[in-house]
PDB file of C-alpha atoms in Angstrom:
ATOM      1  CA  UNK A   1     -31.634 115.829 186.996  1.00 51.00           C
ATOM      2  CA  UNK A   2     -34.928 114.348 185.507  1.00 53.00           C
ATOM      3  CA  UNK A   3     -36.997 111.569 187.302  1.00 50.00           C
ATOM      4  CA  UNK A   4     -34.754 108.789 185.773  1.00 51.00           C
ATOM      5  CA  UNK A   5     -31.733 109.759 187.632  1.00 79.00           C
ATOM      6  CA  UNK A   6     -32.777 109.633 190.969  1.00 84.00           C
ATOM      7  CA  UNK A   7     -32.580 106.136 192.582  1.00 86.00           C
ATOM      8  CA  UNK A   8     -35.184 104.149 194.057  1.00 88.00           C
ATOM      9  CA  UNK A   9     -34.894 105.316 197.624  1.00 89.00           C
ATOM     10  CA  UNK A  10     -35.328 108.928 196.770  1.00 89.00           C
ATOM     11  CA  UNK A  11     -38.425 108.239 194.607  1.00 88.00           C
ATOM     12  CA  UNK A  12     -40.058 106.627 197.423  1.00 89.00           C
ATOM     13  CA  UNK A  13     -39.298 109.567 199.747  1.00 90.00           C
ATOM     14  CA  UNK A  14     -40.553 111.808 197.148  1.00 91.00           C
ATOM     15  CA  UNK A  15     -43.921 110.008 196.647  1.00 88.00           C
ATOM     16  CA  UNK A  16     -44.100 109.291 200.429  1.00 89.00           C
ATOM     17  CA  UNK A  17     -44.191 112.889 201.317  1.00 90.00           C
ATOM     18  CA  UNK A  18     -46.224 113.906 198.654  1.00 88.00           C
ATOM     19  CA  UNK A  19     -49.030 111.346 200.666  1.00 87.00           C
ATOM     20  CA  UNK A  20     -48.214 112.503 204.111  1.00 85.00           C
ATOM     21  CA  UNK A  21     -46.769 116.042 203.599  1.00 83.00           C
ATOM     22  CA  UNK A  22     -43.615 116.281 205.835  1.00 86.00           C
ATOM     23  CA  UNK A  23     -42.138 113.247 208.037  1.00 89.00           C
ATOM     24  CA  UNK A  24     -39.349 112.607 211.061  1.00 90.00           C
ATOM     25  CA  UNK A  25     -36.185 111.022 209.449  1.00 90.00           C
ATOM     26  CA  UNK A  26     -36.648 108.126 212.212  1.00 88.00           C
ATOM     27  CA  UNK A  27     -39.983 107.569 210.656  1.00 88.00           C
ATOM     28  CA  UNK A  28     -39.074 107.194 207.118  1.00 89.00           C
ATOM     29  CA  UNK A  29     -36.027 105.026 208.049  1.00 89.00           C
ATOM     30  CA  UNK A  30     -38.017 102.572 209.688  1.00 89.00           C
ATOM     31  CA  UNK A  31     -40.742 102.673 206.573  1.00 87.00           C
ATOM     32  CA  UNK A  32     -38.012 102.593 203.960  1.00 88.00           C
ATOM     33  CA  UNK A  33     -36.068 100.061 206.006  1.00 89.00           C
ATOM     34  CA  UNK A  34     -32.813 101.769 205.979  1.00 88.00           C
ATOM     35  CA  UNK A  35     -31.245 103.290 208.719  1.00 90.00           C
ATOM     36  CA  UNK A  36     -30.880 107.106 209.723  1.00 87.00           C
ATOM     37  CA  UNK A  37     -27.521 107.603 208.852  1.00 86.00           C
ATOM     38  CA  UNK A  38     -28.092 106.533 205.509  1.00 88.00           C
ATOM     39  CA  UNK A  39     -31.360 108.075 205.115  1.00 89.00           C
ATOM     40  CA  UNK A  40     -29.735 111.365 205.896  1.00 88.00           C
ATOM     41  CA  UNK A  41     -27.121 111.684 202.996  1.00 87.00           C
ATOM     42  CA  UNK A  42     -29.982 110.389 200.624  1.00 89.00           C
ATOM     43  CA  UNK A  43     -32.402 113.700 202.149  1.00 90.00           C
ATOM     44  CA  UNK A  44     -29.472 115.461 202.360  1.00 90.00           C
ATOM     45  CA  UNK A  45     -29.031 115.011 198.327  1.00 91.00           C
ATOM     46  CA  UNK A  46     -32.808 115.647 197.452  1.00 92.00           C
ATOM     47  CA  UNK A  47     -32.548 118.694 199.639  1.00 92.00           C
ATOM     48  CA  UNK A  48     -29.697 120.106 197.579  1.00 92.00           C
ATOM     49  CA  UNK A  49     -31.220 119.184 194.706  1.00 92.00           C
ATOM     50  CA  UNK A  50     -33.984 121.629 195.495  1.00 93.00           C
ATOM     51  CA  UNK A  51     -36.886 119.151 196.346  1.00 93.00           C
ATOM     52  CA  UNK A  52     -36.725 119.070 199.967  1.00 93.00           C
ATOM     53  CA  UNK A  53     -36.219 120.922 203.333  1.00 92.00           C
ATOM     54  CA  UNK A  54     -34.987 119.969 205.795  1.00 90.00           C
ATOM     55  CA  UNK A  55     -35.057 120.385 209.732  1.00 90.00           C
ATOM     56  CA  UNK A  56     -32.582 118.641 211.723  1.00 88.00           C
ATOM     57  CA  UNK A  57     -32.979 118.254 215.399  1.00 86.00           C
ATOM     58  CA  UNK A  58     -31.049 116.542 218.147  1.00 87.00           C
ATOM     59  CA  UNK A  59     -32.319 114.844 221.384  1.00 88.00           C
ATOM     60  CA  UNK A  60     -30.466 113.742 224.560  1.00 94.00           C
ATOM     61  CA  UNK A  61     -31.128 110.583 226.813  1.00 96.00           C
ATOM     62  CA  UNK A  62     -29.870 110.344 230.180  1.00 97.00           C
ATOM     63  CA  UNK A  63     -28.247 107.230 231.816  1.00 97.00           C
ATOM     64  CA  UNK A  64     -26.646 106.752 235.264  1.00 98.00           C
ATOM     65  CA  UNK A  65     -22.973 105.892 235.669  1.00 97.00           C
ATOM     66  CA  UNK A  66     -22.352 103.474 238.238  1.00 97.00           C
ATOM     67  CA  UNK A  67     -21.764 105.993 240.824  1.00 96.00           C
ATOM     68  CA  UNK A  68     -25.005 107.449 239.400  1.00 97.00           C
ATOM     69  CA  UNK A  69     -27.007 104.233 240.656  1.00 97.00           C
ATOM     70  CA  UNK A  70     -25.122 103.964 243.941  1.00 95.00           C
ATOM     71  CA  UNK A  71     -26.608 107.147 244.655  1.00 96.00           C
ATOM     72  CA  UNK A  72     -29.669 106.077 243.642  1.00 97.00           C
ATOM     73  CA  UNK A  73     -29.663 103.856 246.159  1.00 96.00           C
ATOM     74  CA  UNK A  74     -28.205 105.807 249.028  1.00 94.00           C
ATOM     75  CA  UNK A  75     -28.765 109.907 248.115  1.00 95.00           C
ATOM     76  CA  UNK A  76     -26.251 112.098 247.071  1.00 96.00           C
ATOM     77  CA  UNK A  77     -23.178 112.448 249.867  1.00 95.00           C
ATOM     78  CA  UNK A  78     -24.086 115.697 250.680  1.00 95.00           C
ATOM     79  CA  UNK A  79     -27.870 114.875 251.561  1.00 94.00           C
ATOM     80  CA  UNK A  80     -26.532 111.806 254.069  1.00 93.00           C
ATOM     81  CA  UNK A  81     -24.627 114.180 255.667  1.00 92.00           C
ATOM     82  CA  UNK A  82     -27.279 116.837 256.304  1.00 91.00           C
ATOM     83  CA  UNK A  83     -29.710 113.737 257.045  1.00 89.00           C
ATOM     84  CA  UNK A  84     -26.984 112.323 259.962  1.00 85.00           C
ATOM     85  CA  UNK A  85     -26.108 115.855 261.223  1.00 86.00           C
ATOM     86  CA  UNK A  86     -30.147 116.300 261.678  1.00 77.00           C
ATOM     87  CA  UNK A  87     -31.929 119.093 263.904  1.00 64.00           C
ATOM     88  CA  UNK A  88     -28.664 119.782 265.653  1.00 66.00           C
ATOM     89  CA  UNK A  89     -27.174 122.096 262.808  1.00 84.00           C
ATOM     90  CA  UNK A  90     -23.594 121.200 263.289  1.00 87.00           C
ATOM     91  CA  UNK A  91     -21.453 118.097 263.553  1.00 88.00           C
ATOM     92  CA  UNK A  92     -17.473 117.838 263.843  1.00 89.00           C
ATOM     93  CA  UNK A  93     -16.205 116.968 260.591  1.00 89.00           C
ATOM     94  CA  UNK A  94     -13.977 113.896 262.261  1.00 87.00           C
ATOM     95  CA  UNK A  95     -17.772 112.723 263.568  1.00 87.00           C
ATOM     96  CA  UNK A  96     -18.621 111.880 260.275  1.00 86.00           C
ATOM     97  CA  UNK A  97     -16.343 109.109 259.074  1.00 83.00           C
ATOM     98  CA  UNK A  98     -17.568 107.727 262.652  1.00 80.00           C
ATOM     99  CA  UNK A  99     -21.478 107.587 260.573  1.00 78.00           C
ATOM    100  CA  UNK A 100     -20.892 105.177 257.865  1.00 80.00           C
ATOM    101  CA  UNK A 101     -18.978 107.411 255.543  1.00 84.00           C
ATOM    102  CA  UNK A 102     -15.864 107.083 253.662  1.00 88.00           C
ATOM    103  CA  UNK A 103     -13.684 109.450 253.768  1.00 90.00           C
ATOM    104  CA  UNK A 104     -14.271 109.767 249.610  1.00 92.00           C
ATOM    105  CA  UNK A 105     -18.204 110.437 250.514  1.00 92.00           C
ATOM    106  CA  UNK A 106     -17.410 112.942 252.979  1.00 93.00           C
ATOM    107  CA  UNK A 107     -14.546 114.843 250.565  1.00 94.00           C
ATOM    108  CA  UNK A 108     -17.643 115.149 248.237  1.00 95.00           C
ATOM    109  CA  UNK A 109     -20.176 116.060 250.404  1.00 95.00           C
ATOM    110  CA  UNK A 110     -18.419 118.847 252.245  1.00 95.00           C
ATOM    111  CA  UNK A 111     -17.886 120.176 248.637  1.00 96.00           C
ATOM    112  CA  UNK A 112     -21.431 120.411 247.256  1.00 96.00           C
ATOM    113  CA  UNK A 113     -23.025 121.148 250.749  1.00 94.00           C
ATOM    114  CA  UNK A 114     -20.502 124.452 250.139  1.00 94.00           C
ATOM    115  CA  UNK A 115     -21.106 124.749 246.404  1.00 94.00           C
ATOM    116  CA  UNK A 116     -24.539 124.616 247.193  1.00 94.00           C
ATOM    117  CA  UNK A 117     -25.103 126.857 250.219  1.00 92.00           C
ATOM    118  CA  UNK A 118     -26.479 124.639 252.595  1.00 93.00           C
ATOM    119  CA  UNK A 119     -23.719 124.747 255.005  1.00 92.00           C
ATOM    120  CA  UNK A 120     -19.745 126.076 256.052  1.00 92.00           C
ATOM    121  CA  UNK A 121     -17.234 124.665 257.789  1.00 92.00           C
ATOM    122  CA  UNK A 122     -15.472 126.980 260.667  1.00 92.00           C
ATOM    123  CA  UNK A 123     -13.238 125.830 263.503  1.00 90.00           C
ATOM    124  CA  UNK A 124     -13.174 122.213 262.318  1.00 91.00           C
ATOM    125  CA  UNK A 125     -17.151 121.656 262.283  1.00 92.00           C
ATOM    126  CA  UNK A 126     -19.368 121.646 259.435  1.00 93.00           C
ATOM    127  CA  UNK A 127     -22.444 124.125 260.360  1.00 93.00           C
ATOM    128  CA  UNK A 128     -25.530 123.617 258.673  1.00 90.00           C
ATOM    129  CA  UNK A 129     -27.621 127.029 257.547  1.00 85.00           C
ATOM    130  CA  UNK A 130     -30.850 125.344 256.489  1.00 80.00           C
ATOM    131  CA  UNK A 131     -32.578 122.259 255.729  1.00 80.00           C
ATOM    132  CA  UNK A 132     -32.409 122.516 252.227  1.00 89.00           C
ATOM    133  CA  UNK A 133     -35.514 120.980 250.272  1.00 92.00           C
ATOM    134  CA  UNK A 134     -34.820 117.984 247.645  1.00 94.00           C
ATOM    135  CA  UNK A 135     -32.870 119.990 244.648  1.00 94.00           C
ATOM    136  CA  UNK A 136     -33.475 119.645 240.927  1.00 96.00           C
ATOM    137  CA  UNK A 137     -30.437 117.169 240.703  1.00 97.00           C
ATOM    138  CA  UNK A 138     -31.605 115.116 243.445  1.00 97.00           C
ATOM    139  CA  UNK A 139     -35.452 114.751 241.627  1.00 97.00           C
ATOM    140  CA  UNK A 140     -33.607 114.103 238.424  1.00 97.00           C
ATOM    141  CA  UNK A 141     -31.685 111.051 239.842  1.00 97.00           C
ATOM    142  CA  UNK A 142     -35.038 109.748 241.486  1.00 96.00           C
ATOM    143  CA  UNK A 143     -36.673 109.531 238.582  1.00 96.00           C
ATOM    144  CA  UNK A 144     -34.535 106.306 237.389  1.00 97.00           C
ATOM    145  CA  UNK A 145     -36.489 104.525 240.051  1.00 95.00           C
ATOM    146  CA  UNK A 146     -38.627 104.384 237.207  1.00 93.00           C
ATOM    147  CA  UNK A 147     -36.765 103.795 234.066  1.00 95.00           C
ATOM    148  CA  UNK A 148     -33.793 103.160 232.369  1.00 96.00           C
ATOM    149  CA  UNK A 149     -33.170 105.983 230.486  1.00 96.00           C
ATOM    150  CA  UNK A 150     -34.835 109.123 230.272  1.00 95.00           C
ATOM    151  CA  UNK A 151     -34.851 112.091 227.644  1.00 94.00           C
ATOM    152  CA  UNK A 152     -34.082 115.522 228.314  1.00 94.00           C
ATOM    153  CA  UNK A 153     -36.368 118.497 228.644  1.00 91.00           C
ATOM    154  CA  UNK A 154     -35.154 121.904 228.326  1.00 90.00           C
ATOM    155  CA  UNK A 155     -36.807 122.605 231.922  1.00 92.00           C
ATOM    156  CA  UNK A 156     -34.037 119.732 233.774  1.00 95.00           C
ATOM    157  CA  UNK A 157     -30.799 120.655 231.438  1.00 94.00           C
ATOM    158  CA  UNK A 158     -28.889 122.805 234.096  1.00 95.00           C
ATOM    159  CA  UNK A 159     -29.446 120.323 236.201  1.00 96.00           C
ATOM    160  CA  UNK A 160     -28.517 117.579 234.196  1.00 96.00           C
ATOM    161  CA  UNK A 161     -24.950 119.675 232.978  1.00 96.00           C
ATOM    162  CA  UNK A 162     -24.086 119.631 236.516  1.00 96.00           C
ATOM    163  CA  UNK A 163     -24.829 115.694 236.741  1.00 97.00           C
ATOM    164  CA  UNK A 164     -22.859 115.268 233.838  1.00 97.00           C
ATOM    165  CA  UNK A 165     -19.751 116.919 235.265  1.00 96.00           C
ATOM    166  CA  UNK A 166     -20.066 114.834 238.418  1.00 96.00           C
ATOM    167  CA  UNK A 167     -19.986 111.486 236.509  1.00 97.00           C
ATOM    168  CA  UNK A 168     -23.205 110.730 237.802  1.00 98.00           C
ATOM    169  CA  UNK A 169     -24.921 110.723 234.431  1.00 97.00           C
ATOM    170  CA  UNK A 170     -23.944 109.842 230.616  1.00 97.00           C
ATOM    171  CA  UNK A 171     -25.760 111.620 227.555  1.00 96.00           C
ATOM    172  CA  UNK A 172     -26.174 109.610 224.260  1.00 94.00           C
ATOM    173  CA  UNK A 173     -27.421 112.437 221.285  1.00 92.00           C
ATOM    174  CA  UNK A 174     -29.765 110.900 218.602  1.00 87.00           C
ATOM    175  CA  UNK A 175     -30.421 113.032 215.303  1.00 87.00           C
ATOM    176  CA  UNK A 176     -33.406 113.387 213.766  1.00 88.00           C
ATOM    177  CA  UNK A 177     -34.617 115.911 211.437  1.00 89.00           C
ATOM    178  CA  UNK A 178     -38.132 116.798 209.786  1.00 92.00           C
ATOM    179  CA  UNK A 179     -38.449 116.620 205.989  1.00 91.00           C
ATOM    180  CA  UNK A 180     -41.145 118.029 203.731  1.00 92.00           C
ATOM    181  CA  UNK A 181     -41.004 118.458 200.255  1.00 93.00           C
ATOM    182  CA  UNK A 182     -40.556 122.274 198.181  1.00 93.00           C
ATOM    183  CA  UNK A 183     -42.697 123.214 195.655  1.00 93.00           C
ATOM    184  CA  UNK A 184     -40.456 121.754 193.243  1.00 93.00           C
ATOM    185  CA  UNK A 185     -40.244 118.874 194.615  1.00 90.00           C
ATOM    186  CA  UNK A 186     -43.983 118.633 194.488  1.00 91.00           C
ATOM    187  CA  UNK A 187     -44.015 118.637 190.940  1.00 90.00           C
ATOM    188  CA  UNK A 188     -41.180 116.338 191.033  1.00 89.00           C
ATOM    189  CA  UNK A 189     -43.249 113.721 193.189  1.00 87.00           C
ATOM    190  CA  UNK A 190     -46.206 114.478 191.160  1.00 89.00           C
ATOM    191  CA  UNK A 191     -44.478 113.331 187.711  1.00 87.00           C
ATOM    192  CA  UNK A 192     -43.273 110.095 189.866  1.00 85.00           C
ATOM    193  CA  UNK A 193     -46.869 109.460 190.660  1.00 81.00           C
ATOM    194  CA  UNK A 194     -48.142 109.978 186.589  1.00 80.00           C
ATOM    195  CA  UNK A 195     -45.258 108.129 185.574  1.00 75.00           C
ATOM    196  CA  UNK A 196     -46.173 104.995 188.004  1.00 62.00           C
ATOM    197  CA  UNK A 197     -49.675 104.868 186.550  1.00 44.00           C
ATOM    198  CA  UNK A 198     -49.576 105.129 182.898  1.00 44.00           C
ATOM    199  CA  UNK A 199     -49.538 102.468 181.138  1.00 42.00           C
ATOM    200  CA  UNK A 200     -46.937 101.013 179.017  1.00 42.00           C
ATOM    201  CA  UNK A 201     -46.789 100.773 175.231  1.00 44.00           C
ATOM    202  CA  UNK A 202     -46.953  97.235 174.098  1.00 36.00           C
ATOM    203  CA  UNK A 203     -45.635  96.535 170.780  1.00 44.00           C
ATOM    204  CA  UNK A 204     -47.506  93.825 168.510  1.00 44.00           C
ATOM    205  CA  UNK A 205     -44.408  91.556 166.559  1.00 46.00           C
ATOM    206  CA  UNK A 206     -45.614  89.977 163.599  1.00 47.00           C
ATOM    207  CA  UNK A 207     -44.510  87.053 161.824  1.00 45.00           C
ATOM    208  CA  UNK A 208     -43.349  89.481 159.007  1.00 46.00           C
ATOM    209  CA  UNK A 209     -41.292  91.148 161.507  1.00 48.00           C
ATOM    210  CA  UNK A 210     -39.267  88.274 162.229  1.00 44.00           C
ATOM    211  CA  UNK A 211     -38.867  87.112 159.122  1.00 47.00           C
TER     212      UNK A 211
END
């Protein structure tokens, strides 16, 4: 394939990276005004074609569900029941629908105070083994105090799995990908450019001619 056969959009991502050497696929879609999706097949061609490479990466952005912003609001079930139970270190489990929770909160609660350590229930009572400090998941949730949406570290993602399979949060994935061009497709930008600023043979008619 010579210069001539490759379209428009590919001869501006060829001379594009030959100015700023290698560039995320959001950021050429915005300056080629096209979106990702498309831009991808279209890098995806010049890369097979020899003239590119190309990195693709994925990132994740956090939302909460509904339940997720109830809980927000309120703290997880499990942290209003260590919160109600207090110093005292054990409560009988028929107390706590008698503290404001339902009898869904307190199904849940029970279950990640065991999950998570904190506590065991024995004879009927739910007995507390330590004040546990605020957990990852917990700081996680707080932080949409602040924002909307927020994007994943690899630090938080254990954390954020767990979430996930609780229904608390939703992940949307957005590709990207980092594109610079090969050696060959150096050369290849680098006839664009010499093509783009030679002039153009203008042929003189005559009256002769015409005749």
């Amino acid at each position: 394939m010579n210069s001539f056969e490759l379209s428009q959009t590919q001869r501006k991502i060829l001379k594009f990276l030959l100015k700023e050497k290698e560039a995320r696929i959001s950021q050429l879609a915005k300056e080629l005004n096209i979106t990702q999706e498309g831009l991808f097949s279209v890098t995806e061609a010049l890369k097979n074609l020899g003239f590119l490479d190309l990195r693709e990466t994925e990132e994740r952005f956090l939302k909460l569900t509904e339940e997720g912003k109830l809980y927000l609001k309120q703290g997880l079930p499990e942290r209003r029941i260590i919160n109600l139970i207090g110093r005292c270190g054990e409560l009988d489990i028929s107390s706590l629908y008698k503290l404001g929770l339902s009898k869904e909160e307190v199904a849940i609660g029970l279950k990640w105070i065991k999950e998570k350590n904190w506590g065991y229930i024995q004879k009927g009572k739910l007995i507390i083994s330590k004040v546990p400090e605020v957990g990852e998941d917990e700081k996680i949730i707080q932080l949409f105090h602040s924002a909307e949406v927020i994007k994943e570290s690899e630090d938080i993602k254990k954390a954020v799995d767990v979430l996930v399979r609780r229904n608390l949060l939703t992940i949307e994935v957005k590709k990207d990908g980092v594109v610079q061009l090969t050696e060959k497709g150096k050369e290849e930008a680098q006839k664009l450019e010499k093509i783009g600023f030679e002039p153009q043979e203008i042929k003189v008619v005559s009256s002769y001619d015409i005749l």
